[in-house]
C-alpha cells in the first residue's frame, strides 16, 4: 500500500483512480464514480483495501460538488473537470463511507494501526457529514400537543 498522507487521494490506488478519470471521456466519469461507490456501498463480508481507497476518493469528489463541500482536488486528485454529479450519488457515497469505516473493512483495519488514525477517521466523518448532514439538536417543546 503506497500511502503518504490521509487525504482522499493520498495513496497510489486513489491517485490511479483520479488518473483513470482524467483519461476517460467526460461523459464516462459519472459512471466510473458510481461504479466505485456501488462496489463499496453494498453489504459485504469484507471490503478490500483497494475498493475502500477508491471509495473514499469517489466520495470526496461527490462531496466537493455539495455547497458545503471542500474541493477534493489535491495534487493527486483528478485535474480534468467532472460533470455535474446527480444528487443520488450522495447517499451512495454515504453508504460507501460507512462500509469503509466498518469492522469489515481492510482499510479501516490498517488505518487503525497508524499513528494518524484519529485524524483520518475525522476526515471520513467530515466527508460523511457534508453528504448527509447530522440533524441539529431539537429544542424542547414549549407545550405538549
XYZ file of N, CA and C in Angstrom:
435
model
N 0.855 -1.171 0.000
C 0.000 0.000 0.000
C 0.893 1.223 0.000
N 0.866 2.001 -1.061
C 1.618 3.241 -1.134
C 0.759 4.386 -0.632
N 0.904 4.735 0.628
C 0.131 5.803 1.247
C 1.095 6.810 1.840
N 0.887 8.084 1.550
C 1.803 9.091 2.050
C 1.140 10.098 2.976
N -0.193 10.106 3.021
C -0.888 11.006 3.939
C -2.323 10.509 4.076
N -3.203 11.303 4.706
C -4.558 10.833 4.995
C -5.622 11.363 4.037
N -5.255 12.207 3.096
C -6.234 12.773 2.172
C -6.857 11.719 1.267
N -8.005 12.029 0.676
C -8.718 11.065 -0.156
C -7.906 10.519 -1.338
N -6.943 11.304 -1.823
C -6.138 10.851 -2.967
C -4.665 10.679 -2.603
N -4.391 10.587 -1.315
C -3.006 10.460 -0.857
C -2.559 9.002 -0.725
N -2.896 8.222 -1.720
C -2.449 6.826 -1.814
C -2.444 6.433 -3.284
N -1.663 5.427 -3.600
C -1.495 5.015 -5.001
C -2.816 4.641 -5.672
N -3.668 3.912 -4.956
C -4.905 3.419 -5.563
C -5.847 4.555 -5.952
N -6.088 5.488 -5.024
C -6.988 6.602 -5.321
C -6.366 7.551 -6.344
N -5.059 7.753 -6.267
C -4.383 8.605 -7.255
C -4.496 7.990 -8.651
N -4.370 6.664 -8.736
C -4.546 5.991 -10.027
C -5.989 6.127 -10.521
N -6.949 6.031 -9.603
C -8.353 6.229 -9.963
C -8.553 7.633 -10.529
N -7.945 8.640 -9.895
C -8.026 10.020 -10.396
C -7.442 10.108 -11.809
N -6.325 9.441 -12.031
C -5.730 9.421 -13.365
C -6.636 8.754 -14.383
N -7.303 7.666 -13.973
C -8.252 6.988 -14.861
C -9.414 7.917 -15.223
N -9.891 8.684 -14.235
C -10.964 9.645 -14.509
C -10.500 10.692 -15.515
N -9.275 11.183 -15.336
C -8.741 12.197 -16.254
C -8.636 11.676 -17.681
N -8.321 10.402 -17.827
C -8.151 9.813 -19.153
C -9.472 9.434 -19.813
N -10.530 9.315 -19.019
C -11.834 8.907 -19.551
C -12.542 10.096 -20.194
N -13.441 9.782 -21.094
C -14.281 10.824 -21.695
C -15.153 11.445 -20.607
N -15.436 12.710 -20.746
C -16.223 13.429 -19.749
C -17.518 12.690 -19.413
N -18.204 12.191 -20.428
C -19.490 11.526 -20.198
C -19.347 10.169 -19.506
N -18.164 9.615 -19.412
C -17.950 8.329 -18.742
C -17.574 8.481 -17.265
N -17.239 9.666 -16.845
C -16.708 9.872 -15.488
C -17.745 9.622 -14.400
N -18.978 10.053 -14.602
C -20.014 9.793 -13.594
C -20.195 8.291 -13.387
N -20.258 7.531 -14.464
C -20.437 6.079 -14.358
C -19.266 5.431 -13.618
N -18.065 5.936 -13.825
C -16.898 5.388 -13.127
C -17.008 5.648 -11.622
N -17.417 6.849 -11.252
C -17.570 7.189 -9.832
C -18.683 6.346 -9.220
N -19.798 6.235 -9.936
C -20.921 5.437 -9.449
C -20.510 3.972 -9.255
N -19.778 3.434 -10.189
C -19.343 2.043 -10.105
C -18.473 1.802 -8.868
N -17.545 2.705 -8.607
C -16.678 2.575 -7.434
C -17.507 2.623 -6.154
N -18.435 3.557 -6.089
C -19.258 3.681 -4.889
C -20.164 2.470 -4.701
N -20.775 1.980 -5.781
C -21.635 0.799 -5.686
C -20.870 -0.420 -5.194
N -19.668 -0.592 -5.712
C -18.847 -1.741 -5.337
C -18.545 -1.726 -3.840
N -18.407 -0.551 -3.271
C -18.048 -0.436 -1.859
C -19.246 -0.267 -0.934
N -20.360 0.202 -1.437
C -21.506 0.531 -0.586
C -22.320 -0.677 -0.168
N -22.345 -1.694 -0.976
C -23.178 -2.843 -0.679
C -22.662 -3.650 0.495
N -23.563 -4.350 1.156
C -23.124 -5.194 2.272
C -22.201 -6.297 1.751
N -21.119 -6.467 2.422
C -20.146 -7.480 2.014
C -19.521 -8.087 3.260
N -19.006 -9.278 3.106
C -18.316 -9.906 4.221
C -17.040 -9.153 4.558
N -16.406 -8.583 3.526
C -15.138 -7.888 3.728
C -14.927 -6.904 2.585
N -14.538 -5.675 2.901
C -14.242 -4.664 1.899
C -12.728 -4.552 1.785
N -12.200 -4.873 0.624
C -10.762 -4.828 0.405
C -10.220 -3.413 0.416
N -8.946 -3.305 0.679
C -8.301 -2.003 0.813
C -8.415 -1.157 -0.455
N -8.243 -1.773 -1.614
C -8.251 -1.006 -2.860
C -9.628 -0.443 -3.156
N -10.670 -1.242 -2.923
C -12.031 -0.733 -3.104
C -12.301 0.389 -2.104
N -11.819 0.240 -0.885
C -12.010 1.275 0.130
C -11.309 2.577 -0.220
N -10.091 2.492 -0.694
C -9.354 3.702 -1.061
C -10.008 4.430 -2.230
N -10.456 3.680 -3.229
C -11.154 4.308 -4.359
C -12.478 4.923 -3.903
N -13.173 4.241 -2.981
C -14.460 4.755 -2.491
C -14.291 6.079 -1.760
N -13.250 6.220 -0.970
C -13.012 7.485 -0.265
C -12.757 8.598 -1.280
N -11.965 8.318 -2.300
C -11.721 9.315 -3.339
C -12.992 9.688 -4.077
N -13.788 8.692 -4.446
C -15.044 8.958 -5.158
C -16.005 9.758 -4.284
N -16.096 9.410 -3.003
C -16.973 10.148 -2.086
C -16.510 11.594 -1.939
N -15.207 11.810 -1.920
C -14.677 13.174 -1.827
C -15.058 13.986 -3.058
N -15.097 13.349 -4.214
C -15.495 14.057 -5.438
C -16.972 14.433 -5.404
N -17.794 13.546 -4.866
C -19.217 13.842 -4.727
C -19.408 14.977 -3.720
N -18.716 14.891 -2.588
C -18.834 15.918 -1.554
C -18.339 17.276 -2.052
N -17.362 17.278 -2.917
C -16.805 18.534 -3.431
C -17.835 19.332 -4.218
N -18.838 18.662 -4.774
C -19.870 19.369 -5.530
C -21.036 19.826 -4.654
N -21.015 19.440 -3.394
C -22.039 19.884 -2.439
C -21.710 21.317 -2.020
N -22.704 22.164 -1.802
C -22.414 23.557 -1.417
C -21.527 23.686 -0.173
N -21.603 22.736 0.746
C -20.777 22.798 1.957
C -19.489 21.993 1.834
N -19.245 21.429 0.671
C -18.072 20.575 0.476
C -16.816 21.375 0.179
N -15.700 20.743 0.465
C -14.392 21.319 0.144
C -13.920 20.767 -1.188
N -13.127 21.524 -1.930
C -12.570 20.981 -3.171
C -11.780 19.709 -2.876
N -11.982 18.692 -3.683
C -11.334 17.403 -3.448
C -10.033 17.268 -4.218
N -9.782 18.164 -5.104
C -8.639 18.020 -6.000
C -7.344 18.457 -5.329
N -6.710 17.511 -4.701
C -5.376 17.766 -4.184
C -4.403 17.577 -5.340
N -3.180 17.552 -5.058
C -2.163 17.342 -6.093
C -2.390 16.028 -6.836
N -2.934 15.038 -6.154
C -3.077 13.702 -6.742
C -4.500 13.388 -7.197
N -5.446 14.306 -6.988
C -6.815 14.100 -7.431
C -6.948 14.387 -8.910
N -8.143 14.231 -9.443
C -8.351 14.495 -10.870
C -8.043 15.948 -11.218
N -7.438 16.144 -12.362
C -7.160 17.508 -12.809
C -8.138 17.947 -13.897
N -8.806 16.992 -14.508
C -9.802 17.305 -15.536
C -11.156 17.549 -14.868
N -12.005 18.381 -15.466
C -13.311 18.664 -14.855
C -14.210 17.435 -14.831
N -15.081 17.426 -13.841
C -16.074 16.368 -13.729
C -17.425 16.925 -14.145
N -18.308 16.071 -14.640
C -19.663 16.545 -14.937
C -20.385 16.842 -13.620
N -21.492 17.521 -13.705
C -22.341 17.722 -12.524
C -22.847 16.338 -12.108
N -22.516 15.945 -10.882
C -22.894 14.622 -10.403
C -24.301 14.660 -9.821
N -25.127 13.644 -10.115
C -26.506 13.644 -9.631
C -26.564 13.494 -8.104
N -27.610 14.057 -7.528
C -27.774 14.059 -6.071
C -27.871 12.662 -5.485
N -28.347 11.681 -6.245
C -28.481 10.339 -5.686
C -27.130 9.715 -5.338
N -26.057 10.260 -5.878
C -24.731 9.736 -5.535
C -24.341 10.064 -4.098
N -24.974 11.090 -3.520
C -24.632 11.458 -2.139
C -24.891 10.316 -1.175
N -26.080 9.731 -1.238
C -26.398 8.647 -0.300
C -25.591 7.390 -0.608
N -25.311 7.163 -1.867
C -24.462 6.037 -2.233
C -23.063 6.246 -1.648
N -22.567 7.473 -1.698
C -21.264 7.789 -1.116
C -21.284 7.631 0.397
N -22.377 8.022 1.038
C -22.510 7.839 2.493
C -22.442 6.354 2.833
N -23.175 5.537 2.089
C -23.162 4.088 2.330
C -21.761 3.515 2.130
N -21.059 3.992 1.109
C -19.691 3.517 0.865
C -18.770 3.921 2.018
N -18.876 5.154 2.476
C -18.034 5.592 3.593
C -18.352 4.803 4.860
N -19.612 4.478 5.075
C -19.973 3.657 6.235
C -19.301 2.291 6.169
N -19.229 1.725 4.976
C -18.551 0.433 4.816
C -17.036 0.571 5.004
N -16.482 1.687 4.544
C -15.037 1.919 4.658
C -14.592 1.938 6.112
N -15.416 2.481 7.003
C -15.021 2.568 8.419
C -15.584 1.434 9.264
N -16.250 0.495 8.649
C -16.840 -0.613 9.405
C -15.770 -1.611 9.843
N -16.183 -2.519 10.700
C -15.239 -3.542 11.176
C -14.993 -4.631 10.137
N -15.612 -4.494 8.964
C -15.387 -5.440 7.863
C -14.514 -4.829 6.772
N -13.812 -3.753 7.096
C -13.018 -3.028 6.110
C -11.522 -3.203 6.359
N -10.839 -3.655 5.329
C -9.388 -3.792 5.423
C -8.717 -2.425 5.578
N -9.248 -1.406 4.924
C -8.685 -0.062 5.032
C -8.801 0.454 6.464
N -9.966 0.295 7.074
C -10.145 0.739 8.465
C -9.217 -0.030 9.392
N -9.063 -1.304 9.132
C -8.176 -2.141 9.947
C -6.725 -1.650 9.867
N -6.264 -1.361 8.666
C -4.891 -0.888 8.503
C -4.712 0.529 9.039
N -5.690 1.385 8.821
C -5.600 2.762 9.324
C -5.611 2.793 10.847
N -6.325 1.859 11.480
C -6.385 1.812 12.944
C -5.008 1.553 13.554
N -4.123 0.960 12.787
C -2.773 0.673 13.268
C -1.825 1.854 13.073
N -2.246 2.870 12.343
C -1.391 4.022 12.036
C -1.511 5.090 13.121
N -0.457 5.871 13.251
C -0.427 6.932 14.262
C -1.467 8.012 13.990
N -1.798 8.253 12.725
C -2.736 9.330 12.387
C -4.162 8.810 12.181
N -4.492 7.686 12.798
C -5.797 7.070 12.631
C -6.930 8.030 12.977
N -6.859 8.719 14.104
C -7.979 9.564 14.521
C -8.195 10.725 13.546
N -7.137 11.262 12.994
C -7.263 12.348 12.009
C -7.920 11.824 10.728
N -7.510 10.631 10.291
C -8.125 10.020 9.112
C -9.615 9.794 9.368
N -9.957 9.269 10.527
C -11.349 8.984 10.872
C -12.160 10.277 10.919
N -11.576 11.363 11.439
C -12.254 12.661 11.462
C -12.528 13.156 10.040
N -11.574 12.954 9.144
C -11.762 13.381 7.753
C -12.885 12.602 7.082
N -12.966 11.305 7.362
C -14.052 10.488 6.802
C -15.395 10.975 7.357
N -15.446 11.251 8.654
C -16.674 11.747 9.279
C -17.063 13.096 8.688
N -16.104 13.969 8.447
C -16.381 15.273 7.849
C -16.982 15.103 6.446
N -16.398 14.204 5.646
C -16.952 13.929 4.309
C -18.391 13.439 4.415
N -18.612 12.505 5.329
C -19.939 11.925 5.508
C -20.939 12.994 5.939
N -20.510 13.875 6.847
C -21.412 14.925 7.334
C -21.769 15.941 6.249
N -20.878 16.173 5.308
C -21.205 17.055 4.179
C -22.266 16.388 3.309
N -22.118 15.100 3.086
C -23.037 14.370 2.216
C -24.393 14.113 2.859
N -24.396 13.920 4.176
C -25.624 13.631 4.917
C -25.527 14.349 6.255
N -25.814 15.657 6.260
C -25.619 16.441 7.479
C -26.398 15.876 8.665
N -25.760 15.868 9.843
C -26.477 15.393 11.033
C -27.618 16.355 11.374
N -28.651 15.812 11.963
C -29.776 16.649 12.365
C -29.363 17.508 13.552
N -29.761 18.773 13.538
C -29.437 19.621 14.683
C -30.231 19.163 15.900
N -29.715 19.416 17.096
C -30.458 19.023 18.297
C -31.805 19.733 18.333
N -32.797 19.024 18.768
C -34.150 19.580 18.848
C -34.318 20.340 20.158
N -34.921 21.493 20.066
C -35.244 22.246 21.270
C -36.439 21.590 21.930
N -36.515 21.769 23.244
C -37.654 21.235 23.966
C -38.916 21.960 23.529
N -39.986 21.224 23.456
C -41.265 21.811 23.070
C -41.751 22.755 24.169
N -42.297 23.856 23.759
C -42.821 24.817 24.718
C -44.099 24.300 25.387
N -44.789 23.417 24.679
C -46.020 22.858 25.211
C -46.242 21.501 24.569
N -47.053 20.693 25.200
C -47.351 19.379 24.637
C -48.565 19.461 23.736
N -48.549 18.638 22.740
C -49.675 18.599 21.812
C -50.561 17.431 22.173
